[in-house]
CSV table of C-alpha atoms in Angstrom, one decimal:
chain,number,residue,atom,x,y,z
A,1,UNK,CA,0.0,0.0,0.0
A,2,UNK,CA,2.5,2.6,1.2
A,3,UNK,CA,5.5,2.7,3.5
A,4,UNK,CA,5.4,6.4,4.3
A,5,UNK,CA,2.8,9.0,5.1
A,6,UNK,CA,2.9,12.7,4.3
A,7,UNK,CA,0.1,14.5,6.2
A,8,UNK,CA,-0.6,18.1,5.2
A,9,UNK,CA,-3.0,20.2,7.3
A,10,UNK,CA,-4.3,23.7,7.3
A,11,UNK,CA,-6.1,25.6,10.0
A,12,UNK,CA,-9.6,27.2,9.6
A,13,UNK,CA,-9.7,26.3,5.9
A,14,UNK,CA,-13.0,26.4,4.0
A,15,UNK,CA,-13.4,23.6,1.4
A,16,UNK,CA,-15.0,26.0,-1.0
A,17,UNK,CA,-11.6,27.8,-1.6
A,18,UNK,CA,-10.1,24.8,-3.5
A,19,UNK,CA,-10.3,24.5,-7.3
A,20,UNK,CA,-10.9,20.8,-6.8
A,21,UNK,CA,-14.1,21.7,-4.9
A,22,UNK,CA,-15.4,23.9,-7.7
A,23,UNK,CA,-13.8,27.3,-7.0
A,24,UNK,CA,-12.9,28.7,-10.4
A,25,UNK,CA,-11.1,31.8,-9.1
A,26,UNK,CA,-8.8,30.8,-6.3
A,27,UNK,CA,-5.5,29.3,-7.5
A,28,UNK,CA,-4.8,26.0,-5.7
A,29,UNK,CA,-3.0,23.9,-8.4
A,30,UNK,CA,-1.1,21.9,-5.8
A,31,UNK,CA,-4.0,20.9,-3.7
A,32,UNK,CA,-5.8,20.1,-6.9
A,33,UNK,CA,-2.8,18.0,-7.9
A,34,UNK,CA,-3.3,15.8,-4.8
A,35,UNK,CA,-7.0,15.5,-5.7
A,36,UNK,CA,-6.1,14.4,-9.2
A,37,UNK,CA,-3.6,11.9,-7.9
A,38,UNK,CA,-6.0,10.4,-5.4
A,39,UNK,CA,-9.5,10.7,-3.9
A,40,UNK,CA,-11.5,13.9,-3.1
A,41,UNK,CA,-14.0,13.4,-0.3
A,42,UNK,CA,-16.9,15.6,-1.2
A,43,UNK,CA,-18.5,15.5,2.3
A,44,UNK,CA,-15.8,15.7,4.9
A,45,UNK,CA,-16.7,17.2,8.3
A,46,UNK,CA,-14.8,18.1,11.4
A,47,UNK,CA,-16.1,16.5,14.7
A,48,UNK,CA,-16.0,20.0,16.3
A,49,UNK,CA,-15.2,23.4,14.8
A,50,UNK,CA,-12.5,24.4,17.3
A,51,UNK,CA,-8.8,23.8,17.0
A,52,UNK,CA,-7.6,21.9,20.0
A,53,UNK,CA,-10.6,19.5,20.3
A,54,UNK,CA,-10.5,18.7,16.6
A,55,UNK,CA,-6.8,18.1,16.6
A,56,UNK,CA,-7.1,15.9,19.6
A,57,UNK,CA,-9.8,13.8,17.8
A,58,UNK,CA,-7.4,13.4,14.9
A,59,UNK,CA,-4.6,12.3,17.2
A,60,UNK,CA,-6.7,9.9,19.2
A,61,UNK,CA,-9.5,8.8,16.8
A,62,UNK,CA,-11.9,9.6,19.6
A,63,UNK,CA,-14.8,12.0,19.6
A,64,UNK,CA,-14.3,15.1,21.8
A,65,UNK,CA,-16.8,14.1,24.5
A,66,UNK,CA,-14.6,10.9,24.9
A,67,UNK,CA,-11.1,12.4,24.9
A,68,UNK,CA,-12.4,15.4,26.9
A,69,UNK,CA,-9.9,17.9,25.6
A,70,UNK,CA,-12.8,20.3,24.8
A,71,UNK,CA,-11.4,23.8,24.4
A,72,UNK,CA,-8.4,25.8,23.3
A,73,UNK,CA,-6.2,26.7,26.2
A,74,UNK,CA,-6.1,30.4,25.4
A,75,UNK,CA,-9.8,30.9,26.3
A,76,UNK,CA,-10.3,27.8,28.4
A,77,UNK,CA,-13.5,27.7,30.4
A,78,UNK,CA,-12.5,25.1,33.0
A,79,UNK,CA,-12.0,22.0,30.8
A,80,UNK,CA,-8.8,19.9,31.0
A,81,UNK,CA,-5.9,21.1,28.9
A,82,UNK,CA,-4.1,17.9,28.1
A,83,UNK,CA,-5.1,14.4,27.1
A,84,UNK,CA,-5.2,11.9,30.0
A,85,UNK,CA,-2.3,9.6,30.5
A,86,UNK,CA,-2.9,6.3,28.7
A,87,UNK,CA,-5.1,7.9,26.0
A,88,UNK,CA,-4.4,6.1,22.7
A,89,UNK,CA,-2.8,8.1,20.0
A,90,UNK,CA,-1.9,7.1,16.5
A,91,UNK,CA,1.5,8.8,16.9
A,92,UNK,CA,2.6,6.4,19.7
A,93,UNK,CA,1.3,3.4,17.7
A,94,UNK,CA,3.5,4.5,14.7
A,95,UNK,CA,6.5,5.2,17.0
A,96,UNK,CA,6.2,1.8,18.6
A,97,UNK,CA,6.1,0.2,15.1
A,98,UNK,CA,9.4,1.8,14.2
A,99,UNK,CA,8.2,4.9,12.3
A,100,UNK,CA,10.2,8.1,12.1
A,101,UNK,CA,7.8,10.8,13.3
A,102,UNK,CA,7.9,14.4,12.4
A,103,UNK,CA,5.6,17.4,13.0
A,104,UNK,CA,6.5,20.8,11.6
A,105,UNK,CA,4.0,23.5,12.4
A,106,UNK,CA,1.0,24.0,14.5
A,107,UNK,CA,0.5,21.7,17.5
A,108,UNK,CA,-2.2,23.3,19.7
A,109,UNK,CA,-2.9,19.9,21.2
A,110,UNK,CA,-2.1,20.5,24.8
A,111,UNK,CA,-0.2,22.6,27.3
A,112,UNK,CA,2.0,20.3,29.3
A,113,UNK,CA,2.1,17.6,26.7
A,114,UNK,CA,3.8,18.7,23.5
A,115,UNK,CA,4.1,17.0,20.1
A,116,UNK,CA,7.4,15.6,21.4
A,117,UNK,CA,5.5,13.8,24.2
A,118,UNK,CA,3.9,11.6,21.6
A,119,UNK,CA,7.2,11.0,19.7
A,120,UNK,CA,7.2,13.7,17.1
A,121,UNK,CA,10.4,15.5,16.1
A,122,UNK,CA,10.3,19.1,15.1
A,123,UNK,CA,10.5,22.6,16.5
A,124,UNK,CA,8.0,23.2,19.3
A,125,UNK,CA,5.4,25.9,18.5
A,126,UNK,CA,2.9,27.0,21.0
A,127,UNK,CA,-0.3,28.9,20.4
A,128,UNK,CA,-2.9,29.4,17.7
A,129,UNK,CA,-1.1,31.8,15.3
A,130,UNK,CA,2.2,32.0,13.5
A,131,UNK,CA,4.8,32.4,16.3
A,132,UNK,CA,6.9,35.0,14.5
A,133,UNK,CA,9.1,35.6,17.6
A,134,UNK,CA,10.1,31.9,17.7
A,135,UNK,CA,13.9,31.6,18.0
A,136,UNK,CA,14.2,29.1,15.2
A,137,UNK,CA,12.2,31.3,12.8
A,138,UNK,CA,14.4,34.3,13.8
A,139,UNK,CA,17.5,32.2,13.2
A,140,UNK,CA,16.1,31.3,9.8
A,141,UNK,CA,15.6,34.9,8.8
A,142,UNK,CA,19.1,35.8,10.0
A,143,UNK,CA,20.7,32.8,8.2
A,144,UNK,CA,19.0,33.7,5.0
A,145,UNK,CA,19.5,37.5,5.3
A,146,UNK,CA,15.8,38.1,5.2
A,147,UNK,CA,14.0,41.1,6.7
A,148,UNK,CA,12.1,40.9,10.0
A,149,UNK,CA,8.4,40.6,10.5
A,150,UNK,CA,6.6,44.0,10.0
A,151,UNK,CA,2.9,44.7,9.2
A,152,UNK,CA,0.7,47.7,8.2
A,153,UNK,CA,-2.8,48.3,6.8
A,154,UNK,CA,-4.4,46.6,9.7
A,155,UNK,CA,-8.1,45.7,9.2
A,156,UNK,CA,-10.3,45.4,12.3
A,157,UNK,CA,-13.8,46.4,13.4
A,158,UNK,CA,-15.3,47.8,16.5
A,159,UNK,CA,-16.6,45.6,19.3
A,160,UNK,CA,-19.9,46.2,21.2
A,161,UNK,CA,-18.2,48.0,24.0
A,162,UNK,CA,-16.7,50.5,21.5
A,163,UNK,CA,-13.2,49.0,21.6
A,164,UNK,CA,-11.0,47.7,18.8
A,165,UNK,CA,-11.9,44.3,17.5
A,166,UNK,CA,-9.7,41.4,16.8
A,167,UNK,CA,-7.2,41.9,13.9
A,168,UNK,CA,-8.7,40.4,10.8
A,169,UNK,CA,-6.0,41.1,8.2
A,170,UNK,CA,-2.9,43.1,7.5
A,171,UNK,CA,-0.2,43.7,4.9
A,172,UNK,CA,3.2,42.0,5.6
A,173,UNK,CA,6.4,43.8,4.7
A,174,UNK,CA,8.4,40.7,3.9
A,175,UNK,CA,9.0,38.7,0.7
A,176,UNK,CA,7.4,35.3,0.3
A,177,UNK,CA,10.8,33.6,1.2
A,178,UNK,CA,10.6,35.3,4.7
A,179,UNK,CA,7.0,34.3,5.5
A,180,UNK,CA,6.4,31.8,8.3
A,181,UNK,CA,4.7,29.6,5.7
A,182,UNK,CA,7.8,29.4,3.6
A,183,UNK,CA,9.9,28.7,6.7
A,184,UNK,CA,7.6,25.8,7.6
A,185,UNK,CA,7.9,24.4,4.1
A,186,UNK,CA,11.7,24.7,4.3
A,187,UNK,CA,11.9,22.9,7.6
A,188,UNK,CA,9.5,20.2,6.3
A,189,UNK,CA,11.6,19.6,3.3
A,190,UNK,CA,14.8,19.4,5.4
A,191,UNK,CA,13.1,16.8,7.6
A,192,UNK,CA,11.7,14.9,4.6
A,193,UNK,CA,15.3,14.7,3.2
A,194,UNK,CA,16.5,13.2,6.4
A,195,UNK,CA,13.6,10.8,6.7
A,196,UNK,CA,14.2,9.7,3.2
A,197,UNK,CA,17.7,8.5,4.3
A,198,UNK,CA,16.1,6.6,7.1
A,199,UNK,CA,13.5,5.1,4.7
A,200,UNK,CA,16.3,3.7,2.6
A,201,UNK,CA,17.6,2.0,5.7
A,202,UNK,CA,14.2,0.4,6.3
A,203,UNK,CA,12.5,2.9,8.6
A,204,UNK,CA,9.2,4.3,7.2
A,205,UNK,CA,8.2,7.8,8.2
A,206,UNK,CA,5.1,9.9,9.1
A,207,UNK,CA,5.7,13.6,8.4
A,208,UNK,CA,3.0,16.1,9.3
A,209,UNK,CA,3.2,19.7,8.1
A,210,UNK,CA,0.6,21.8,9.9
A,211,UNK,CA,0.2,25.3,8.6
A,212,UNK,CA,-1.2,27.9,11.0
A,213,UNK,CA,-3.1,29.6,8.1
A,214,UNK,CA,-5.4,30.4,6.5
A,215,UNK,CA,-6.6,31.1,10.0
A,216,UNK,CA,-7.3,34.8,10.5
A,217,UNK,CA,-5.7,37.3,10.7
A,218,UNK,CA,-4.7,37.1,7.1
A,219,UNK,CA,-1.2,38.6,7.2
A,220,UNK,CA,0.3,38.5,3.7
A,221,UNK,CA,3.0,40.0,1.4
A,222,UNK,CA,1.8,42.3,-1.3
A,223,UNK,CA,1.7,39.7,-4.0
A,224,UNK,CA,-0.9,37.7,-2.1
A,225,UNK,CA,-2.6,40.4,-0.1
A,226,UNK,CA,-3.5,42.1,-3.4
A,227,UNK,CA,-3.7,38.9,-5.6
A,228,UNK,CA,-7.5,38.9,-5.9
A,229,UNK,CA,-9.6,41.9,-6.8
A,230,UNK,CA,-12.1,42.6,-4.0
A,231,UNK,CA,-14.6,44.2,-6.4
A,232,UNK,CA,-14.8,40.8,-8.2
A,233,UNK,CA,-15.4,38.8,-5.0
A,234,UNK,CA,-19.0,37.7,-4.4
A,235,UNK,CA,-20.3,38.0,-0.9
A,236,UNK,CA,-21.8,34.7,0.4
A,237,UNK,CA,-25.6,34.4,0.2
A,238,UNK,CA,-25.7,34.0,4.0
A,239,UNK,CA,-24.7,37.7,4.6
A,240,UNK,CA,-28.5,38.1,4.4
A,241,UNK,CA,-28.6,36.5,7.8
A,242,UNK,CA,-31.2,38.2,10.1
A,243,UNK,CA,-30.7,35.8,13.1
A,244,UNK,CA,-34.5,35.5,13.2
A,245,UNK,CA,-35.5,32.3,15.1
A,246,UNK,CA,-31.8,31.5,15.6
A,247,UNK,CA,-30.0,31.0,18.9
A,248,UNK,CA,-29.2,34.6,20.3
A,249,UNK,CA,-25.6,33.6,20.8
A,250,UNK,CA,-25.1,33.8,17.0
A,251,UNK,CA,-26.0,37.5,16.9
A,252,UNK,CA,-23.7,38.1,20.0
A,253,UNK,CA,-20.9,36.4,18.1
A,254,UNK,CA,-21.5,38.6,15.1
A,255,UNK,CA,-21.0,41.6,17.4
A,256,UNK,CA,-17.8,40.1,18.8
A,257,UNK,CA,-16.5,39.7,15.3
A,258,UNK,CA,-17.6,43.2,14.3
A,259,UNK,CA,-19.1,42.3,11.0
A,260,UNK,CA,-21.7,45.1,11.0
A,261,UNK,CA,-19.0,47.7,11.8
A,262,UNK,CA,-17.2,47.0,8.5
A,263,UNK,CA,-18.3,48.4,5.2
A,264,UNK,CA,-19.1,46.0,2.4
A,265,UNK,CA,-15.9,46.9,0.5
A,266,UNK,CA,-13.8,45.8,3.5
A,267,UNK,CA,-15.8,42.5,3.8
A,268,UNK,CA,-15.0,41.8,0.2
A,269,UNK,CA,-11.3,42.7,0.8
A,270,UNK,CA,-11.2,40.2,3.7
A,271,UNK,CA,-12.5,37.4,1.5
A,272,UNK,CA,-10.0,38.4,-1.2
A,273,UNK,CA,-7.1,38.3,1.4
A,274,UNK,CA,-8.3,34.9,2.7
A,275,UNK,CA,-8.2,33.6,-0.9
A,276,UNK,CA,-4.7,35.0,-1.2
A,277,UNK,CA,-3.6,33.2,1.9
A,278,UNK,CA,-5.0,29.9,0.6
A,279,UNK,CA,-3.0,30.4,-2.7
A,280,UNK,CA,0.2,31.3,-0.8
A,281,UNK,CA,-0.1,28.1,1.3
A,282,UNK,CA,-0.9,26.1,-1.8
A,283,UNK,CA,2.4,27.3,-3.3
A,284,UNK,CA,4.3,26.0,-0.2
A,285,UNK,CA,2.5,22.7,-0.3
A,286,UNK,CA,3.7,22.5,-3.9
A,287,UNK,CA,7.3,22.8,-2.8
A,288,UNK,CA,6.8,19.9,-0.4
A,289,UNK,CA,5.2,17.7,-3.0
A,290,UNK,CA,8.0,18.5,-5.5
A,291,UNK,CA,10.5,17.4,-2.8
A,292,UNK,CA,8.6,14.1,-2.4
A,293,UNK,CA,9.0,13.5,-6.2
A,294,UNK,CA,12.6,14.7,-6.3
A,295,UNK,CA,13.5,12.2,-3.5
A,296,UNK,CA,11.9,9.3,-5.4
A,297,UNK,CA,9.3,8.8,-2.6
A,298,UNK,CA,6.1,9.2,-4.5
A,299,UNK,CA,5.5,5.5,-5.1
A,300,UNK,CA,6.0,4.6,-1.5
A,301,UNK,CA,4.3,7.6,0.2
A,302,UNK,CA,0.6,8.1,1.0
A,303,UNK,CA,-0.4,11.8,0.9
A,304,UNK,CA,-3.3,13.2,2.9
A,305,UNK,CA,-4.6,16.8,3.2
A,306,UNK,CA,-7.3,18.2,5.4
A,307,UNK,CA,-8.1,21.0,7.9
A,308,UNK,CA,-9.1,21.1,11.5
A,309,UNK,CA,-12.3,23.2,10.6
A,310,UNK,CA,-13.5,25.9,8.4
A,311,UNK,CA,-13.9,29.7,8.6
A,312,UNK,CA,-16.9,32.0,8.3
A,313,UNK,CA,-15.2,34.9,6.4
A,314,UNK,CA,-18.4,36.9,6.5
A,315,UNK,CA,-20.9,34.0,6.1
A,316,UNK,CA,-23.9,34.5,8.4
A,317,UNK,CA,-22.3,37.9,9.3
A,318,UNK,CA,-19.6,36.1,11.2
A,319,UNK,CA,-15.8,35.6,11.2
A,320,UNK,CA,-13.6,33.0,12.7
A,321,UNK,CA,-15.7,30.1,14.1
A,322,UNK,CA,-17.9,29.6,17.2
A,323,UNK,CA,-21.2,28.2,18.6
A,324,UNK,CA,-23.0,28.0,15.2
A,325,UNK,CA,-22.9,24.6,13.5
A,326,UNK,CA,-23.1,25.8,9.9
A,327,UNK,CA,-21.4,24.0,7.0
A,328,UNK,CA,-19.1,27.0,6.6
A,329,UNK,CA,-17.1,25.8,9.6
A,330,UNK,CA,-18.0,22.1,9.8
A,331,UNK,CA,-17.4,21.0,6.2
A,332,UNK,CA,-13.7,20.7,5.4
A,333,UNK,CA,-11.5,19.6,2.6
A,334,UNK,CA,-10.5,15.9,2.6
A,335,UNK,CA,-8.0,14.5,0.1
A,336,UNK,CA,-6.2,11.1,0.2
A,337,UNK,CA,-3.8,9.7,-2.2
A,338,UNK,CA,-2.5,6.1,-1.7
A,339,UNK,CA,0.0,4.7,-4.2
A,340,UNK,CA,-1.7,2.3,-6.6
A,341,UNK,CA,-5.3,3.4,-5.7
A,342,UNK,CA,-7.6,5.0,-8.3
A,343,UNK,CA,-6.7,8.5,-9.4
A,344,UNK,CA,-9.1,11.4,-9.7
A,345,UNK,CA,-11.8,9.7,-7.7
A,346,UNK,CA,-14.6,11.6,-6.0
A,347,UNK,CA,-16.5,10.0,-3.0
A,348,UNK,CA,-19.7,11.4,-1.5
A,349,UNK,CA,-19.8,9.4,1.7
A,350,UNK,CA,-20.2,11.4,4.9
A,351,UNK,CA,-16.7,11.2,6.5
A,352,UNK,CA,-15.0,12.8,9.4
A,353,UNK,CA,-11.6,14.3,10.2
A,354,UNK,CA,-11.6,11.6,12.9
A,355,UNK,CA,-11.6,9.0,10.2
A,356,UNK,CA,-8.1,10.0,9.1
A,357,UNK,CA,-6.8,8.4,12.3
A,358,UNK,CA,-7.9,4.9,11.4
A,359,UNK,CA,-6.8,5.6,7.8
A,360,UNK,CA,-3.3,6.5,9.0
A,361,UNK,CA,-3.2,3.3,11.0
A,362,UNK,CA,-4.4,1.1,8.2
A,363,UNK,CA,-1.9,2.6,5.7
A,364,UNK,CA,0.8,1.8,8.3
A,365,UNK,CA,-0.6,-1.8,8.5
A,366,UNK,CA,-1.5,-1.3,12.2
A,367,UNK,CA,-4.7,-2.1,14.0
A,368,UNK,CA,-7.2,0.8,13.7
A,369,UNK,CA,-9.5,-0.6,16.4
A,370,UNK,CA,-8.1,1.6,19.3
A,371,UNK,CA,-9.2,4.7,17.3
A,372,UNK,CA,-12.7,4.0,18.7
A,373,UNK,CA,-14.7,6.7,16.9
A,374,UNK,CA,-12.8,6.4,13.6
A,375,UNK,CA,-13.3,4.4,10.5
A,376,UNK,CA,-10.6,3.9,7.9
A,377,UNK,CA,-11.1,5.6,4.5
A,378,UNK,CA,-8.8,3.1,2.8
A,379,UNK,CA,-11.6,0.9,1.3
A,380,UNK,CA,-13.2,4.0,-0.2
A,381,UNK,CA,-9.8,5.3,-1.6
A,382,UNK,CA,-9.3,1.9,-3.1
A,383,UNK,CA,-12.6,2.2,-5.0
A,384,UNK,CA,-14.6,-0.2,-2.8
A,385,UNK,CA,-18.3,0.2,-1.8
A,386,UNK,CA,-18.6,-0.8,1.8
A,387,UNK,CA,-21.8,0.1,3.7
A,388,UNK,CA,-21.5,3.6,5.1
A,389,UNK,CA,-23.5,5.6,7.6
A,390,UNK,CA,-25.9,8.1,5.9
A,391,UNK,CA,-25.5,10.7,8.7
A,392,UNK,CA,-22.7,12.3,10.6
A,393,UNK,CA,-22.6,13.5,14.2
A,394,UNK,CA,-20.8,16.6,15.4
A,395,UNK,CA,-20.4,18.3,18.8
A,396,UNK,CA,-19.4,21.5,20.4
A,397,UNK,CA,-18.5,22.4,24.0
A,398,UNK,CA,-17.7,26.1,24.0
A,399,UNK,CA,-14.8,28.5,23.5
A,400,UNK,CA,-15.2,31.8,25.3
A,401,UNK,CA,-17.8,30.1,27.6
A,402,UNK,CA,-19.3,26.6,27.9
A,403,UNK,CA,-21.9,26.0,25.2
A,404,UNK,CA,-23.0,22.5,24.5
A,405,UNK,CA,-24.4,21.6,21.1
A,406,UNK,CA,-24.9,18.4,19.2
A,407,UNK,CA,-25.6,18.2,15.4
A,408,UNK,CA,-26.8,15.4,13.2
A,409,UNK,CA,-26.4,16.0,9.5
A,410,UNK,CA,-27.7,13.9,6.6
A,411,UNK,CA,-27.1,14.6,2.9
A,412,UNK,CA,-30.3,16.7,2.8
A,413,UNK,CA,-31.0,18.0,6.3
A,414,UNK,CA,-29.4,19.2,9.5
A,415,UNK,CA,-30.6,19.1,13.1
A,416,UNK,CA,-28.8,21.1,15.9
A,417,UNK,CA,-29.9,20.7,19.5
A,418,UNK,CA,-29.1,23.8,21.6
A,419,UNK,CA,-30.3,23.2,25.2
A,420,UNK,CA,-30.0,26.8,26.3
A,421,UNK,CA,-32.2,28.3,23.5
A,422,UNK,CA,-33.5,27.6,20.0
A,423,UNK,CA,-33.0,24.3,18.3
A,424,UNK,CA,-32.3,24.3,14.6
A,425,UNK,CA,-33.5,22.3,11.6
A,426,UNK,CA,-32.4,23.1,8.0
A,427,UNK,CA,-33.5,21.7,4.7
A,428,UNK,CA,-30.2,21.8,2.9
A,429,UNK,CA,-31.8,21.1,-0.5
A,430,UNK,CA,-34.2,24.1,-0.3
A,431,UNK,CA,-31.8,26.3,1.8
A,432,UNK,CA,-28.2,25.4,1.3
A,433,UNK,CA,-27.1,28.6,3.0
A,434,UNK,CA,-28.9,27.6,6.2
A,435,UNK,CA,-30.8,30.9,6.5
A,436,UNK,CA,-34.2,29.5,7.5
A,437,UNK,CA,-34.6,27.6,10.7
A,438,UNK,CA,-37.5,25.1,10.1
A,439,UNK,CA,-37.5,23.6,13.6
A,440,UNK,CA,-41.2,24.6,14.1
A,441,UNK,CA,-42.3,24.1,10.5
A,442,UNK,CA,-45.2,21.6,10.5
A,443,UNK,CA,-44.2,20.3,7.1
A,444,UNK,CA,-40.7,19.5,8.4
A,445,UNK,CA,-41.9,17.8,11.6
A,446,UNK,CA,-41.8,14.2,10.4
A,447,UNK,CA,-38.3,14.5,9.1
A,448,UNK,CA,-37.2,16.5,12.2
A,449,UNK,CA,-38.6,13.9,14.6
A,450,UNK,CA,-36.9,11.1,12.7
A,451,UNK,CA,-33.5,12.9,12.9
A,452,UNK,CA,-34.1,13.8,16.6
A,453,UNK,CA,-34.6,10.1,17.4
A,454,UNK,CA,-31.6,9.1,15.3
A,455,UNK,CA,-29.4,11.7,17.1
A,456,UNK,CA,-30.6,10.4,20.5
A,457,UNK,CA,-30.0,6.8,19.6
A,458,UNK,CA,-26.5,7.6,18.3
A,459,UNK,CA,-25.6,9.5,21.4
A,460,UNK,CA,-26.7,6.7,23.6
A,461,UNK,CA,-24.8,4.2,21.6
A,462,UNK,CA,-21.6,6.3,21.9
A,463,UNK,CA,-22.1,6.9,25.6
A,464,UNK,CA,-22.3,10.6,25.2
A,465,UNK,CA,-24.4,11.7,28.2
A,466,UNK,CA,-25.9,14.7,26.3
A,467,UNK,CA,-28.7,12.2,25.6
A,468,UNK,CA,-29.9,12.6,29.2
A,469,UNK,CA,-31.0,16.1,28.3
A,470,UNK,CA,-32.9,14.8,25.3
A,471,UNK,CA,-34.8,12.0,27.0
A,472,UNK,CA,-37.3,14.2,28.9
A,473,UNK,CA,-37.3,17.0,26.4
A,474,UNK,CA,-38.1,15.4,23.0
A,475,UNK,CA,-40.3,12.7,21.7
A,476,UNK,CA,-37.5,10.2,21.1
A,477,UNK,CA,-39.4,7.0,21.9
A,478,UNK,CA,-40.2,5.5,25.3
A,479,UNK,CA,-37.4,5.6,27.8
A,480,UNK,CA,-36.0,2.1,28.4
A,481,UNK,CA,-33.9,3.3,31.3
A,482,UNK,CA,-34.3,5.4,34.5
A,483,UNK,CA,-34.1,8.9,33.0
A,484,UNK,CA,-34.7,10.5,36.4
A,485,UNK,CA,-31.8,8.7,38.0
A,486,UNK,CA,-34.0,8.1,41.0
A,487,UNK,CA,-33.5,4.4,41.7
A,488,UNK,CA,-33.4,5.4,45.4
A,489,UNK,CA,-37.2,5.7,45.3
A,490,UNK,CA,-37.6,1.9,45.3
A,491,UNK,CA,-35.0,1.3,48.0
């Protein structure tokens, strides 16, 4: 199948920005190249649209409620900040099988436990955004006589308290060769060259390159900051969002992310800059792919590409991500190329970022069973037709504050349970932009009730105790257990 694995990952990357996914404007020739060499998964979803929990699910093959690493540490709201001792990870399984392990780029998978804890080589990067003050990056600039990091033309809105909003974009006064993205690609290629020597001596490798972008703020050199004409950028249909019959937290988040304080021209510029960021990262991915070919590794190396979650970029009058389970942030790119498997294949099964865990293990000829919430994509990549679930379950636990949500999505409908306010039900065929909440629509009730019961049953099967809320609140069938937890009554 393959000896080695190259795993490429971006952060906050919307699938709709790739040419392979139908974008005719954004230039992504190298990501499209991976799709052409292998399989494009048309319906890939993150288990949760927040960095650390999603990355922990990839590492463990476990759903967030199970691994319990539920929030980014920067705005932690009382959850644990590292995986428990003894938690299964694919990295340790590969290490124990003799793999060379490398991770270059974003970790964001814990505080006390770093990538090195799990056996990865590579520079240690903390935090959610390009660490441009990192000693190794500063050394790289000095060694290559490159100018220091400097930005201008900052774009930000105004928060509800009248203060300055989060930085959304800025112009970077460095050439491409000095960007953190170029630096990460250089360090990845250096490690790839070293791992190639080990591979010749019989040691396979797993090399992950995790770019911090295109996560906002979009900080780019002129060539990419100005690559796309804002006047030619279409605004998403969902900027028509009114938040009518939606959970109030969505409108609050819109205020936090200052959408309504920015003129339309700036919103278009932000999308154009986001696209420029995607193209810049694609160029660096191309350099890594070229190195794989130059080193003669293509026939022995599986290549995977995905993202931890998407980005709103103005959709639903929002930026970043948050407590709103729209496809903009839950649907992600998913590309897998395995030597000898069909090329240019498109699969429409509903798959998860978590499924990449079992896929990695199977490619490495290891048992995927310990990745308990993961299912290998290898049979699909190889052109098979195994039975596959027709729904996918996602969850969210909060970011700035605790906020539990569960979502069940089929090919045509989406149900979101929000215990603190309004539940949501979307007909994705009639309303692909998810503007109209049909939770109380009488015509939608039969389908809604069917999905509510299915969500409940799946949560119970998983052992996700969120179902305890649903038992007394919804018509999900007769309770076959003590939903009141009052067995003491019969003592």
